[in-house]
Amino acid sequence: MELKKLKPMEVPEIKPINVPKRQSLQEWHFANGSVPERYKGNPHAWHKKVQRLAEGGSVYNTQPDMSDGGRIIPEQHMGKGGAAKAKPFKVSDLAEPFTEGLFPMIYGGAKGTVAGLAGLPGELESLARAGYNYGSRLSPQAPLSRETFFPTIEEVSRALPSTGRKIEEPYTKLGENMLSGLVNPAAVYRTGARGVNALRPTLGNVTDRYMTEMGMMPGVAPKGTPAPKGESPIIVTTKAEREHQGALRPDKSPKRGKTSEELTKAQNKQLSSEQKEVLEKYKQKYPDFASSVQFMTPQEVSKIIASNQGVQEVDRLLKILPQAKEISSITKAGQAKQGWYRASTQALIDVFGDDAPRFASLLAAMSPQTSVEMNLLNTLNTWKNWEAAGRPTQPAAIKAIMGQSVLGNKGEESVLQAWQNNATRALSSPDPTKVTLSGPKVDSFYRNLSDDVYRVTNDAWMANGLGVDQGLFSGSPTAKQLSGGDPGLTPGYISANARMREAGQQSKMYPSEAQETAWSFFMPLYEMQAATGLGARDILQKGLLRPEHIRGTPDFSTLLNSPQYKDILESAGYGRELSALKPHEWPEPKFRLSTSEQEEVLRAAKRLEELKANRGRETGAKTISLPKSYNESPSTGYAFATPEYIPGVGTGHLEGLIDAPIGTRENFSNKAAMAFKNIQGRDLLQGSQQGLHPLQVRSGLGAFRPEGGIPFGGNIRQAPITNRFQMETQPMYPTGAEVPIVETKNIPNVPDPDIPQYIKDQLTAVEALRGSMTAQRGSPWNLQIPYEHGESFYVPLKKKIGRDEMGASASLQEGDTAIADTGRGASVLNFGDRFTKKEKDLIAQRLGGTEHFPTKNISDYVDYSNEWLQPPGSGAVTRKMLSQTGKLKPEDLNALSNAAKDPAGLLHDLYEQSSRTRNEPTREDLMRLLKTIRDKGLPGVAAGLAAGEAFPANQPKKKGGLAVLRRSRGRA
């Protein structure tokens, strides 16, 4: 509206205004003080605006920051000179003040008084119902509905006519509360929750309210000021909400495009002098880390710089993750869903009011391994039943309620383990905003739903879009870390956070907005591949992915307006809150992607195509079955290497590990296996070879036969036994790859499936190299092709093989068989006489399976047992390894050499660290081999060997330990 010209006046001291206000959850603590609530904690910004008023400049903020709820307030100006000039007085000038001010004030007071009298019975009834329901929490009686039979004051007031003038409302409330405040405290709270000081209305409050609504309060937007489309600021409605402590309390409200500046300031303030010193040293050593540390929170920096290994891992991952420019292009492509978190947060506040933080924490706690829709459905039902039960805080009671509430018919068994502890934290904590949820993704999701714009939720869909293994984002905090506010941040999660924040800054988005828009782009594009039969790039190039598809990704704001979810809330007594809930208006896309940005988006689309293909391979590798016809053979099969990473006894290299506790061996093996994984969780060495399409690395169990074999009381073909057994086992990581199958005609008219020789050479070369780098006596791989007349067989399993299952089945074998755990089943390799069906059934049963399929076994075993027995530095192991890799085509050999460099460096560091920690020696020639591969690749190894450098063989075999492992001895 156009401001009236007034006489020059002094700008008075401004008091807090208790009115409905648009702000973020981060501003809940901005209450009570000498400046408007919007600027508590940021007073210099308020004083700057007052100064601009005195100078005749812009009164309203024109920059979208969190102090304005992220919106741009339309600019208004006063005349230059600091005050408007007075105009000549006219009698007609009195008409508007009367009709716009005095009359609505008088009418409002009268209207409120009438409503207060007529609605008094309804208020008394409401008070009685509230008292009854409070008592119902202490006993099994069912609670009453919140709806009253008699009309309340508010309902009567709505039915009475209005002048339509804004100034009428505060005086109406004043009239209403003359009576209701004496009778029903609940009515006082409701009106107070709408921003009116119902208990102590003063002329000062009313005047402030009038000035605000008429656009006369400097720096405060008039009521009803529209935000730009899609920029829906958070509306906080109650005093308790305004006083609530936010999850993240920055010294200064964040601004789009200034993320690195804000985080660097926070680091300078929160890091100690010692930490800053360490940080500078790491920045000099690791360039990728140095360029990205400005996009990390102080907490993230503190955790990473605590160890060189953490910084090294972050630096490595930052080289591999998609670049910020690509992710920025994706966020622009997904901008149709910008505001996902803000809209969802607003909806939670509108419905749950003061309980919004607790509900948001429960919603995040129940989010793992489920869709957005199912997440909300399970959480609403749990919340409803938890309230009906009187809000218990005991873990057992909460779990029982969840069992009654979540989808499934198994009761408490339907409750995922990943939900239980966090849900208990959410529902039992006195202050949910001070709770840290376990798991970086879960805790970040909760903070984003509390309008924390710096946190980033890296979930499965983000892993899909970024082309990484979801395990990169997994983290399990210790009790001490959790109590200190660390949800289990890992180098992988922190690296992705930094890259996403950098991309958001390039797009002029908050980090949370960058993630929500990227997420909303990845999901529909991936799913449209199955719906259309097209690749992701074709979908984009044909223009099939439209803004409406991106807006169609599920969000809590939209779902809460849907009948399926509203029904649950209405039955829980939230009908009145739901009636005021309005759909969010999503923004129209404003970015137009440049040619280079389109290329970046297509690069991401290619990753989604590869993801779909890889998932198809994973599905195919889970099961195995015979061809439908005798004359048919499958076109592809799955070859599995079964590497272990505990160095062998007698190698002279960290020998004590083989007798270490299982937890120590698992931890070491996992770190060694990680060295060979790419960022997608697939094997780097296999992935370097043309023709091998690697699967995700799995976990399994390797079995050893001790010296003298496993004692048992009879031959399997005579009297198989079931008693306990003697067995050595080690962690093992099945590494599979899809390979082509060809048919040979060794027997006329009889199909004889096989794989090409070059594929065999690739598989053998990869395992020969791996075994030489990890001090293994042997490195096997096998491929089982479904074959009706096969002598080996495959047992599909629903769960992983345990030590008991492996041992029980091994006790039924003779020395000419072996079991290879593939992580999803077991291959029983038969090098001797054919098994009978009864024998196969028994072995399958001991493994935990119910069926088996005959297979043709194609396998190889790189046997280093004799080579390791040669004198140290003889190079026997190295020469045998090079003889296998030398069979590769030049391009495959070069690719394998490059792929081995990073694993060699990581293994070298792991061995060095383990040697210091365990006070055990490493093999000097093996460490030299790893450094040479790391720095020069396989050509450097060949050159060094020719020059007489000492590369691995080994020391003479020591007494005790394991027997030399040969194929006939049956190592898996």
XYZ file of N, CA and C in Angstrom, residues 680-832:
459
model
N 31.969 -47.181 -5.905
C 30.672 -47.837 -6.042
C 30.610 -49.154 -5.290
N 31.691 -49.517 -4.605
C 31.709 -50.765 -3.862
C 32.057 -51.970 -4.703
N 32.608 -51.729 -5.914
C 32.995 -52.822 -6.816
C 34.514 -52.937 -6.876
N 34.982 -54.097 -7.327
C 36.408 -54.359 -7.302
C 37.142 -53.552 -8.371
N 38.175 -52.816 -7.944
C 38.949 -51.985 -8.868
C 39.701 -52.815 -9.895
N 40.278 -53.934 -9.470
C 41.085 -54.729 -10.384
C 40.222 -55.390 -11.451
N 39.120 -56.009 -11.049
C 38.221 -56.604 -12.034
C 37.630 -55.533 -12.949
N 37.292 -54.404 -12.377
C 36.680 -53.340 -13.168
C 37.599 -52.751 -14.213
N 38.896 -52.985 -14.099
C 39.838 -52.444 -15.080
C 39.867 -53.261 -16.367
N 39.286 -54.457 -16.351
C 39.403 -55.364 -17.488
C 38.182 -55.323 -18.402
N 38.435 -55.135 -19.693
C 37.348 -55.171 -20.660
C 36.787 -56.595 -20.712
N 35.481 -56.690 -20.606
C 34.843 -58.006 -20.610
C 34.392 -58.450 -19.241
N 34.949 -57.841 -18.165
C 34.498 -58.147 -16.810
C 33.612 -57.017 -16.322
N 32.410 -57.360 -15.892
C 31.470 -56.362 -15.355
C 31.262 -56.680 -13.874
N 32.014 -56.014 -13.002
C 32.027 -56.418 -11.587
C 30.723 -56.135 -10.861
N 30.427 -56.994 -9.902
C 29.319 -56.813 -8.974
C 29.852 -56.103 -7.734
N 28.953 -55.750 -6.835
C 29.409 -55.187 -5.570
C 30.098 -56.274 -4.750
N 31.173 -55.883 -4.093
C 31.922 -56.820 -3.258
C 31.049 -57.237 -2.080
N 31.023 -58.519 -1.805
C 30.202 -59.055 -0.724
C 31.088 -59.488 0.435
N 30.472 -59.939 1.490
C 31.226 -60.505 2.607
C 30.888 -61.978 2.720
N 31.871 -62.768 3.113
C 31.655 -64.207 3.219
C 32.611 -64.820 4.219
N 32.799 -66.123 4.114
C 33.611 -66.859 5.072
C 34.518 -67.816 4.318
N 35.811 -67.755 4.630
C 36.767 -68.700 4.065
C 37.064 -69.796 5.062
N 37.285 -71.025 4.583
C 37.508 -72.170 5.472
C 38.882 -72.775 5.221
N 39.538 -73.181 6.312
C 40.847 -73.807 6.247
C 40.781 -75.200 6.860
N 41.535 -76.121 6.302
C 41.717 -77.425 6.927
C 43.035 -77.408 7.686
N 43.023 -77.622 8.996
C 44.278 -77.662 9.748
C 45.136 -78.857 9.334
N 46.373 -78.855 9.777
C 47.289 -79.965 9.489
C 46.657 -81.270 9.935
N 46.599 -82.241 9.045
C 46.008 -83.526 9.377
C 44.550 -83.632 8.980
N 43.952 -82.565 8.491
C 42.574 -82.605 8.041
C 41.586 -82.492 9.178
N 40.337 -82.535 8.840
C 39.263 -82.441 9.830
C 38.913 -83.851 10.289
N 39.015 -84.131 11.556
C 38.697 -85.496 12.014
C 37.205 -85.784 11.930
N 36.890 -86.898 11.338
C 35.502 -87.337 11.368
C 35.497 -88.867 11.309
N 34.385 -89.463 11.730
C 34.378 -90.896 11.995
C 33.923 -91.775 10.868
N 33.925 -91.323 9.655
C 33.492 -92.202 8.585
C 33.473 -91.494 7.257
N 33.479 -92.309 6.203
C 33.442 -91.741 4.856
C 32.039 -91.262 4.549
N 31.939 -90.153 3.834
C 30.625 -89.586 3.526
C 29.734 -90.573 2.801
N 30.344 -91.433 2.006
C 29.539 -92.388 1.237
C 29.193 -93.642 2.040
N 29.625 -93.664 3.299
C 29.311 -94.817 4.144
C 28.472 -94.396 5.356
N 29.029 -93.500 6.186
C 28.317 -93.144 7.417
C 28.615 -91.692 7.772
N 27.984 -90.757 7.097
C 28.252 -89.333 7.389
C 27.878 -89.018 8.836
N 28.653 -88.108 9.456
C 28.445 -87.770 10.854
C 27.896 -86.352 10.978
N 27.420 -86.022 12.171
C 26.844 -84.690 12.408
C 27.446 -84.010 13.622
N 28.502 -84.631 14.239
C 29.051 -84.058 15.465
C 29.889 -82.815 15.166
N 30.359 -82.144 16.227
C 31.160 -80.926 16.069
C 32.456 -81.247 15.337
N 33.173 -80.218 14.964
C 34.265 -80.391 14.024
C 35.423 -79.476 14.391
N 36.549 -79.696 13.770
C 37.725 -78.844 13.903
C 37.837 -78.025 12.619
N 37.791 -76.670 12.722
C 37.766 -75.856 11.500
C 38.424 -74.509 11.761
N 39.218 -74.046 10.811
C 39.786 -72.702 10.837
C 39.044 -71.857 9.798
N 38.588 -70.695 10.210
C 37.875 -69.822 9.260
C 38.475 -68.417 9.312
N 38.316 -67.686 8.207
C 38.764 -66.305 8.126
C 37.727 -65.493 7.357
N 37.634 -64.187 7.638
C 36.743 -63.333 6.833
C 37.184 -63.366 5.370
N 36.216 -63.333 4.481
C 36.491 -63.425 3.046
C 35.529 -62.508 2.303
N 35.953 -61.987 1.167
C 35.169 -60.983 0.445
C 34.952 -61.414 -1.003
N 33.865 -62.166 -1.266
C 33.597 -62.618 -2.632
C 33.504 -61.447 -3.602
N 34.251 -61.550 -4.682
C 34.348 -60.484 -5.666
C 33.889 -61.047 -7.002
N 32.664 -60.682 -7.405
C 32.077 -61.289 -8.593
C 32.064 -60.382 -9.798
N 31.985 -61.018 -10.978
C 31.897 -60.266 -12.229
C 31.056 -61.055 -13.228
N 30.226 -60.335 -13.953
C 29.458 -60.964 -15.032
C 30.379 -61.140 -16.238
N 30.356 -62.339 -16.809
C 31.221 -62.651 -17.947
C 30.403 -63.349 -19.031
N 30.854 -63.295 -20.294
C 30.119 -63.977 -21.372
C 30.377 -65.482 -21.354
N 29.372 -66.240 -21.734
C 29.485 -67.701 -21.842
C 29.372 -68.086 -23.309
N 30.234 -68.989 -23.726
C 30.205 -69.488 -25.102
C 29.985 -70.990 -25.056
N 29.556 -71.557 -26.178
C 29.341 -72.999 -26.271
C 30.427 -73.619 -27.130
N 30.936 -74.739 -26.658
C 31.876 -75.532 -27.454
C 31.175 -76.828 -27.836
N 31.681 -77.473 -28.869
C 31.073 -78.724 -29.351
C 32.098 -79.855 -29.263
N 32.590 -80.094 -28.056
C 33.536 -81.183 -27.872
C 32.888 -82.530 -28.151
N 31.591 -82.623 -27.846
C 30.819 -83.823 -28.164
C 29.745 -83.402 -29.162
N 29.612 -84.056 -30.305
C 28.618 -83.660 -31.315
C 27.217 -83.577 -30.715
N 26.532 -82.459 -31.041
C 25.133 -82.238 -30.645
C 24.924 -82.115 -29.133
N 26.011 -82.010 -28.391
C 25.893 -81.842 -26.935
C 26.513 -80.495 -26.555
N 25.727 -79.549 -26.013
C 26.278 -78.241 -25.635
C 27.269 -78.388 -24.480
N 28.377 -77.712 -24.589
C 29.402 -77.741 -23.543
C 29.803 -76.308 -23.235
N 29.134 -75.662 -22.275
C 29.372 -74.237 -22.026
C 30.762 -73.970 -21.453
N 31.296 -72.827 -21.811
C 32.620 -72.413 -21.344
C 32.685 -70.893 -21.407
N 33.810 -70.326 -20.993
C 34.017 -68.886 -21.140
C 35.252 -68.663 -22.005
N 35.337 -67.530 -22.694
C 36.480 -67.283 -23.580
C 37.801 -67.316 -22.816
N 38.867 -67.690 -23.514
C 40.166 -67.810 -22.878
C 40.664 -66.463 -22.347
N 40.382 -65.386 -23.079
C 40.876 -64.088 -22.617
C 40.211 -63.684 -21.302
N 38.980 -64.134 -21.081
C 38.303 -63.868 -19.808
C 38.991 -64.658 -18.692
N 39.337 -65.905 -18.972
C 40.055 -66.697 -17.970
C 41.388 -66.037 -17.615
N 42.080 -65.553 -18.640
C 43.358 -64.894 -18.392
C 43.187 -63.645 -17.532
N 42.133 -62.898 -17.793
C 41.882 -61.695 -16.995
C 41.615 -62.054 -15.536
N 40.738 -63.023 -15.310
C 40.397 -63.411 -13.938
C 41.620 -63.929 -13.185
N 42.441 -64.749 -13.852
C 43.626 -65.295 -13.204
C 44.664 -64.221 -12.933
N 44.862 -63.305 -13.871
C 45.844 -62.232 -13.679
C 45.454 -61.338 -12.506
N 44.178 -61.021 -12.401
C 43.702 -60.169 -11.316
C 43.984 -60.821 -9.973
N 43.673 -62.115 -9.837
C 43.864 -62.781 -8.549
C 45.328 -63.067 -8.268
N 46.125 -63.260 -9.306
C 47.566 -63.424 -9.095
C 48.159 -62.144 -8.515
N 47.766 -61.008 -9.042
C 48.256 -59.727 -8.543
C 47.764 -59.488 -7.120
N 46.489 -59.744 -6.866
C 45.934 -59.528 -5.524
C 46.656 -60.391 -4.481
N 46.862 -61.675 -4.806
C 47.515 -62.577 -3.860
C 48.939 -62.174 -3.537
N 49.669 -61.662 -4.543
C 51.050 -61.243 -4.290
C 51.104 -59.991 -3.430
N 50.088 -59.142 -3.488
C 50.053 -57.900 -2.706
C 49.590 -58.132 -1.276
N 48.934 -59.256 -1.009
C 48.324 -59.491 0.303
C 48.918 -60.695 1.037
N 50.048 -61.239 0.524
C 50.766 -62.349 1.181
C 49.886 -63.577 1.339
N 49.233 -63.984 0.257
C 48.389 -65.173 0.273
C 49.108 -66.340 -0.402
N 48.937 -67.523 0.160
C 49.544 -68.716 -0.425
C 48.842 -69.150 -1.706
N 47.607 -68.737 -1.860
C 46.883 -69.099 -3.068
C 45.745 -68.135 -3.326
N 45.421 -67.941 -4.604
C 44.348 -67.012 -4.981
C 43.430 -67.694 -5.988
N 42.218 -68.062 -5.573
C 41.313 -68.797 -6.467
C 40.207 -67.932 -7.071
N 39.620 -68.418 -8.149
C 38.350 -67.911 -8.666
C 37.593 -69.090 -9.245
N 36.265 -68.972 -9.295
C 35.471 -70.053 -9.882
C 34.225 -69.494 -10.550
N 33.735 -70.208 -11.524
C 32.494 -69.873 -12.232
C 31.663 -71.135 -12.324
N 30.415 -71.060 -11.859
C 29.503 -72.198 -11.923
C 28.434 -71.938 -12.991
N 28.461 -72.760 -14.039
C 27.488 -72.629 -15.124
C 26.413 -73.690 -14.931
N 25.147 -73.302 -14.854
C 24.082 -74.304 -14.715
C 24.183 -75.346 -15.841
N 24.274 -76.604 -15.451
C 24.550 -77.659 -16.448
C 23.982 -78.969 -15.927
N 23.097 -79.545 -16.678
C 22.364 -80.717 -16.204
C 23.282 -81.874 -15.826
N 24.402 -82.000 -16.546
C 25.311 -83.121 -16.271
C 26.550 -82.669 -15.510
N 26.465 -81.508 -14.839
C 27.614 -81.013 -14.097
C 27.913 -81.840 -12.866
N 29.180 -81.911 -12.483
C 29.604 -82.694 -11.332
C 29.697 -81.862 -10.053
N 29.744 -80.557 -10.200
C 29.687 -79.675 -9.037
C 28.242 -79.213 -8.861
N 27.974 -78.440 -7.807
C 26.603 -77.929 -7.657
C 26.615 -76.638 -6.856
N 25.517 -75.910 -6.989
C 25.375 -74.597 -6.344
C 24.188 -74.648 -5.396
N 24.357 -74.072 -4.182
C 23.306 -74.047 -3.164
C 22.923 -72.588 -2.906
N 21.759 -72.126 -3.381
C 21.326 -70.757 -3.043
C 20.927 -70.682 -1.577
N 21.269 -69.541 -0.933
C 21.011 -69.390 0.492
C 20.317 -68.067 0.770
N 19.440 -68.066 1.770
C 18.729 -66.850 2.156
C 19.508 -66.021 3.173
N 20.479 -66.628 3.811
C 21.306 -65.887 4.767
C 22.751 -66.310 4.597
N 23.645 -65.529 5.183
C 25.064 -65.797 5.027
C 25.460 -67.091 5.744
N 26.508 -67.728 5.226
C 27.015 -68.949 5.849
C 27.761 -68.591 7.123
N 27.455 -69.292 8.187
C 28.167 -69.110 9.441
C 29.245 -70.158 9.612
N 30.022 -70.001 10.680
C 31.112 -70.945 10.923
C 30.591 -72.361 11.123
N 29.472 -72.490 11.835
C 28.916 -73.819 12.076
C 28.474 -74.477 10.778
N 27.796 -73.711 9.935
C 27.320 -74.279 8.664
C 28.498 -74.691 7.781
N 29.509 -73.826 7.716
C 30.664 -74.148 6.885
C 31.375 -75.392 7.401
N 31.552 -75.473 8.714
C 32.241 -76.622 9.291
C 31.460 -77.913 9.156
N 30.146 -77.839 9.412
C 29.330 -79.046 9.325
C 29.320 -79.610 7.918
N 29.268 -78.749 6.934
C 29.269 -79.224 5.548
C 30.651 -79.716 5.149
N 31.696 -79.021 5.624
C 33.050 -79.444 5.280
C 33.378 -80.811 5.876
N 32.795 -81.136 7.023
C 33.064 -82.427 7.647
C 32.489 -83.577 6.827
N 31.626 -83.265 5.881
C 31.040 -84.292 5.019
C 31.818 -84.444 3.716
N 32.898 -83.675 3.558
C 33.642 -83.695 2.306
C 34.904 -84.539 2.427
N 35.349 -85.016 1.274
C 36.663 -85.615 1.196
C 37.621 -84.572 0.645
N 38.869 -84.891 0.477
C 39.876 -83.928 0.079
C 39.773 -83.453 -1.348
N 38.878 -84.033 -2.129
C 38.778 -83.633 -3.533
C 37.588 -82.715 -3.778
N 37.093 -82.061 -2.727
C 36.010 -81.080 -2.884
C 36.354 -79.814 -2.088
N 35.691 -78.733 -2.427
C 35.874 -77.466 -1.710
C 34.574 -76.689 -1.774
N 34.363 -75.806 -0.799
C 33.184 -74.947 -0.763
C 33.624 -73.502 -0.956
N 33.003 -72.815 -1.888
C 33.303 -71.395 -2.133
C 32.072 -70.568 -1.778
N 32.212 -69.744 -0.763
C 31.125 -68.862 -0.334
C 31.067 -67.663 -1.280
N 29.912 -67.461 -1.946
C 29.775 -66.323 -2.862
C 29.064 -65.139 -2.221
N 28.737 -65.251 -0.948
C 28.038 -64.166 -0.265
C 26.536 -64.253 -0.390
N 26.028 -64.974 -1.372
C 24.579 -65.159 -1.542
C 24.226 -66.637 -1.674
N 25.239 -67.481 -1.643
C 25.060 -68.906 -1.808
C 26.413 -69.573 -1.703
N 26.454 -70.861 -1.973
C 27.706 -71.606 -1.882
C 27.881 -72.475 -3.111
N 29.095 -72.438 -3.675
C 29.449 -73.324 -4.780
C 30.233 -74.495 -4.199
N 29.762 -75.709 -4.445
C 30.464 -76.910 -3.985
C 31.242 -77.448 -5.175
N 32.559 -77.272 -5.137
C 33.425 -77.635 -6.263
C 33.876 -79.073 -6.100
N 33.605 -79.880 -7.087
C 33.909 -81.303 -7.015
C 34.995 -81.632 -8.030
N 36.162 -82.095 -7.498
C 37.257 -82.492 -8.368
C 37.428 -84.019 -8.382
N 36.481 -84.742 -7.755
C 36.603 -86.193 -7.665
C 35.382 -86.894 -8.225
